[in-house]
Amino acid sequence: GALRVLDALVRWYAKPPEDDAGLSVALDHAARVLRPGSRLVVLADPSSIAAIEAHRWPAFALHHDTTVLLLVDPLERDPPKAALPFATSEHRVELDLASAPQRQRWRQEFTGPIEAALQALPARGVRVQVLPTDAPSDAWFAAWGRQQASVA
């Protein structure tokens, strides 16, 4: 039941659009065009970061001011501890996240890559910041110690 829904969601997220060459290719292009000392800002979801070979990050960090902004959905980080409904055009399914095994599976799929990136990237010289999708548009300025804009 519910685990099949999670599996389907994972498969859907794992299949990029056909014209998407992926983050790895984007980093290849960046490596060719950036000059030493350039600032590199990577905005990506944690699963995309996990797909990049670990040895690539120190090379960027050595020659560039490298920051990764991990774009995360608050629902993925902190799901409800109750039934979570999903509706398609064909049917409706409820994922019971009150169940410990299903919460653990959710955590492995969504929170695990975030935690892995937060641990691995700084160890490779890359600044990393979690950027929730519901954060203000200037929230990422904190990655460089800048003040967020304020509204009077």
CSV table of C-alpha atoms in Angstrom, one decimal, residues 4-151:
chain,number,residue,atom,x,y,z
A,4,ARG,CA,4.3,1.4,-3.1
A,5,VAL,CA,3.2,5.1,-3.1
A,6,LEU,CA,6.6,6.1,-1.7
A,7,ASP,CA,8.3,3.9,-4.3
A,8,ALA,CA,6.3,5.6,-7.0
A,9,LEU,CA,7.2,9.0,-5.7
A,10,VAL,CA,10.9,8.2,-5.6
A,11,ARG,CA,10.8,6.8,-9.2
A,12,TRP,CA,9.0,10.0,-10.3
A,13,TYR,CA,11.6,12.2,-8.7
A,14,ALA,CA,14.5,10.1,-9.9
A,15,LYS,CA,13.5,10.4,-13.6
A,16,PRO,CA,14.6,13.9,-14.9
A,17,PRO,CA,12.9,15.4,-17.9
A,18,GLU,CA,14.3,14.1,-21.2
A,19,ASP,CA,16.1,17.4,-22.0
A,20,ASP,CA,17.7,17.7,-18.6
A,21,ALA,CA,21.4,16.9,-18.8
A,22,GLY,CA,21.7,17.0,-15.0
A,23,LEU,CA,23.8,18.7,-12.4
A,24,SER,CA,26.9,16.8,-13.3
A,25,VAL,CA,26.9,18.3,-16.8
A,26,ALA,CA,26.2,21.8,-15.4
A,27,LEU,CA,29.2,21.4,-13.1
A,28,ASP,CA,31.3,20.4,-16.1
A,29,HIS,CA,30.3,23.6,-17.9
A,30,ALA,CA,31.0,25.6,-14.8
A,31,ALA,CA,34.4,24.1,-14.4
A,32,ARG,CA,35.2,25.2,-18.0
A,33,VAL,CA,34.0,28.8,-17.8
A,34,LEU,CA,34.7,29.9,-14.2
A,35,ARG,CA,38.0,31.7,-13.5
A,36,PRO,CA,39.9,31.0,-10.3
A,37,GLY,CA,38.3,33.0,-7.4
A,38,SER,CA,34.9,33.1,-9.0
A,39,ARG,CA,31.8,32.5,-6.9
A,40,LEU,CA,29.9,29.3,-7.7
A,41,VAL,CA,26.4,29.0,-6.3
A,42,VAL,CA,24.7,25.7,-6.8
A,43,LEU,CA,20.9,25.6,-6.2
A,44,ALA,CA,19.9,21.9,-6.1
A,45,ASP,CA,17.8,19.4,-4.3
A,46,PRO,CA,19.7,17.0,-2.0
A,47,SER,CA,19.2,14.0,-4.2
A,48,SER,CA,20.9,15.8,-7.1
A,49,ILE,CA,23.9,16.6,-4.8
A,50,ALA,CA,24.1,13.0,-3.6
A,51,ALA,CA,24.5,11.9,-7.3
A,52,ILE,CA,27.6,14.0,-7.7
A,53,GLU,CA,30.9,12.1,-7.2
A,54,ALA,CA,32.5,13.3,-3.9
A,55,HIS,CA,35.9,14.0,-5.4
A,56,ARG,CA,34.5,16.8,-7.6
A,57,TRP,CA,33.6,19.2,-4.7
A,58,PRO,CA,37.2,19.8,-3.3
A,59,ALA,CA,38.3,20.8,-6.8
A,60,PHE,CA,35.6,23.5,-7.0
A,61,ALA,CA,36.2,24.6,-3.4
A,62,LEU,CA,40.0,24.9,-4.0
A,63,HIS,CA,39.6,27.3,-6.9
A,64,HIS,CA,36.2,29.0,-6.3
A,65,ASP,CA,34.1,30.4,-3.6
A,66,THR,CA,31.6,27.5,-3.7
A,67,THR,CA,28.3,27.4,-2.0
A,68,VAL,CA,25.5,24.8,-2.3
A,69,LEU,CA,22.0,25.9,-1.5
A,70,LEU,CA,19.9,22.8,-0.8
A,71,LEU,CA,16.4,23.4,-1.9
A,72,VAL,CA,14.1,21.5,0.5
A,73,ASP,CA,10.4,21.2,1.0
A,74,PRO,CA,9.3,21.7,4.6
A,75,LEU,CA,6.9,18.7,4.1
A,76,GLU,CA,9.8,16.5,3.2
A,77,ARG,CA,11.8,17.6,6.3
A,78,ASP,CA,8.9,17.4,8.8
A,79,PRO,CA,6.0,15.4,7.6
A,80,PRO,CA,2.8,15.2,9.6
A,81,LYS,CA,2.5,12.3,12.1
A,82,ALA,CA,-0.8,11.3,10.6
A,83,ALA,CA,-2.3,10.2,7.4
A,84,LEU,CA,-1.0,12.2,4.4
A,85,PRO,CA,-3.4,12.1,1.4
A,86,PHE,CA,-2.3,11.9,-2.2
A,87,ALA,CA,-4.8,12.3,-5.0
A,88,THR,CA,-4.4,11.4,-8.6
A,89,SER,CA,-6.9,11.7,-11.4
A,90,GLU,CA,-7.6,8.0,-10.9
A,91,HIS,CA,-7.7,7.5,-7.2
A,92,ARG,CA,-6.8,8.8,-3.7
A,93,VAL,CA,-4.3,7.2,-1.4
A,94,GLU,CA,-3.4,8.0,2.2
A,95,LEU,CA,0.1,7.4,3.5
A,96,ASP,CA,0.0,6.6,7.2
A,97,LEU,CA,3.0,8.5,8.6
A,98,ALA,CA,2.0,7.7,12.2
A,99,SER,CA,3.5,4.3,11.5
A,100,ALA,CA,7.2,4.1,12.6
A,101,PRO,CA,8.3,1.9,9.6
A,102,GLN,CA,6.7,4.3,7.1
A,103,ARG,CA,8.2,7.4,8.9
A,104,GLN,CA,11.6,5.7,8.8
A,105,ARG,CA,11.3,5.1,5.1
A,106,TRP,CA,10.2,8.7,4.5
A,107,ARG,CA,13.2,9.9,6.5
A,108,GLN,CA,15.6,7.7,4.5
A,109,GLU,CA,14.2,9.1,1.2
A,110,PHE,CA,13.9,12.7,2.1
A,111,THR,CA,15.9,13.7,5.2
A,112,GLY,CA,18.8,11.3,4.6
A,113,PRO,CA,20.2,13.1,1.6
A,114,ILE,CA,19.9,16.4,3.3
A,115,GLU,CA,21.9,15.2,6.3
A,116,ALA,CA,24.5,13.5,4.1
A,117,ALA,CA,25.1,16.7,2.2
A,118,LEU,CA,25.3,18.8,5.4
A,119,GLN,CA,28.0,16.4,6.7
A,120,ALA,CA,29.9,15.8,3.5
A,121,LEU,CA,30.1,19.1,1.7
A,122,PRO,CA,31.7,21.2,4.5
A,123,ALA,CA,34.3,18.4,4.9
A,124,ARG,CA,35.2,19.0,1.2
A,125,GLY,CA,35.5,22.8,1.6
A,126,VAL,CA,32.0,23.7,0.3
A,127,ARG,CA,29.7,26.0,2.1
A,128,VAL,CA,26.2,24.6,2.3
A,129,GLN,CA,22.9,26.0,3.4
A,130,VAL,CA,19.5,24.5,3.6
A,131,LEU,CA,17.0,26.7,1.8
A,132,PRO,CA,13.4,25.8,2.5
A,133,THR,CA,10.9,26.4,-0.3
A,134,ASP,CA,8.8,28.6,2.0
A,135,ALA,CA,11.7,30.8,3.0
A,136,PRO,CA,11.9,34.5,2.1
A,137,SER,CA,13.6,35.1,-1.3
A,138,ASP,CA,16.6,36.7,0.4
A,139,ALA,CA,17.1,33.9,3.0
A,140,TRP,CA,20.1,32.6,1.0
A,141,PHE,CA,22.1,35.8,1.7
A,142,ALA,CA,23.0,34.3,5.1
A,143,ALA,CA,25.4,31.9,3.2
A,144,TRP,CA,27.7,34.9,2.8
A,145,GLY,CA,27.0,36.6,6.1
A,146,ARG,CA,24.8,39.3,4.5
A,147,GLN,CA,21.9,40.8,6.2
A,148,GLN,CA,18.5,39.8,5.0
A,149,ALA,CA,16.4,42.7,3.7
A,150,SER,CA,13.9,44.1,6.1
A,151,VAL,CA,10.6,45.7,5.4
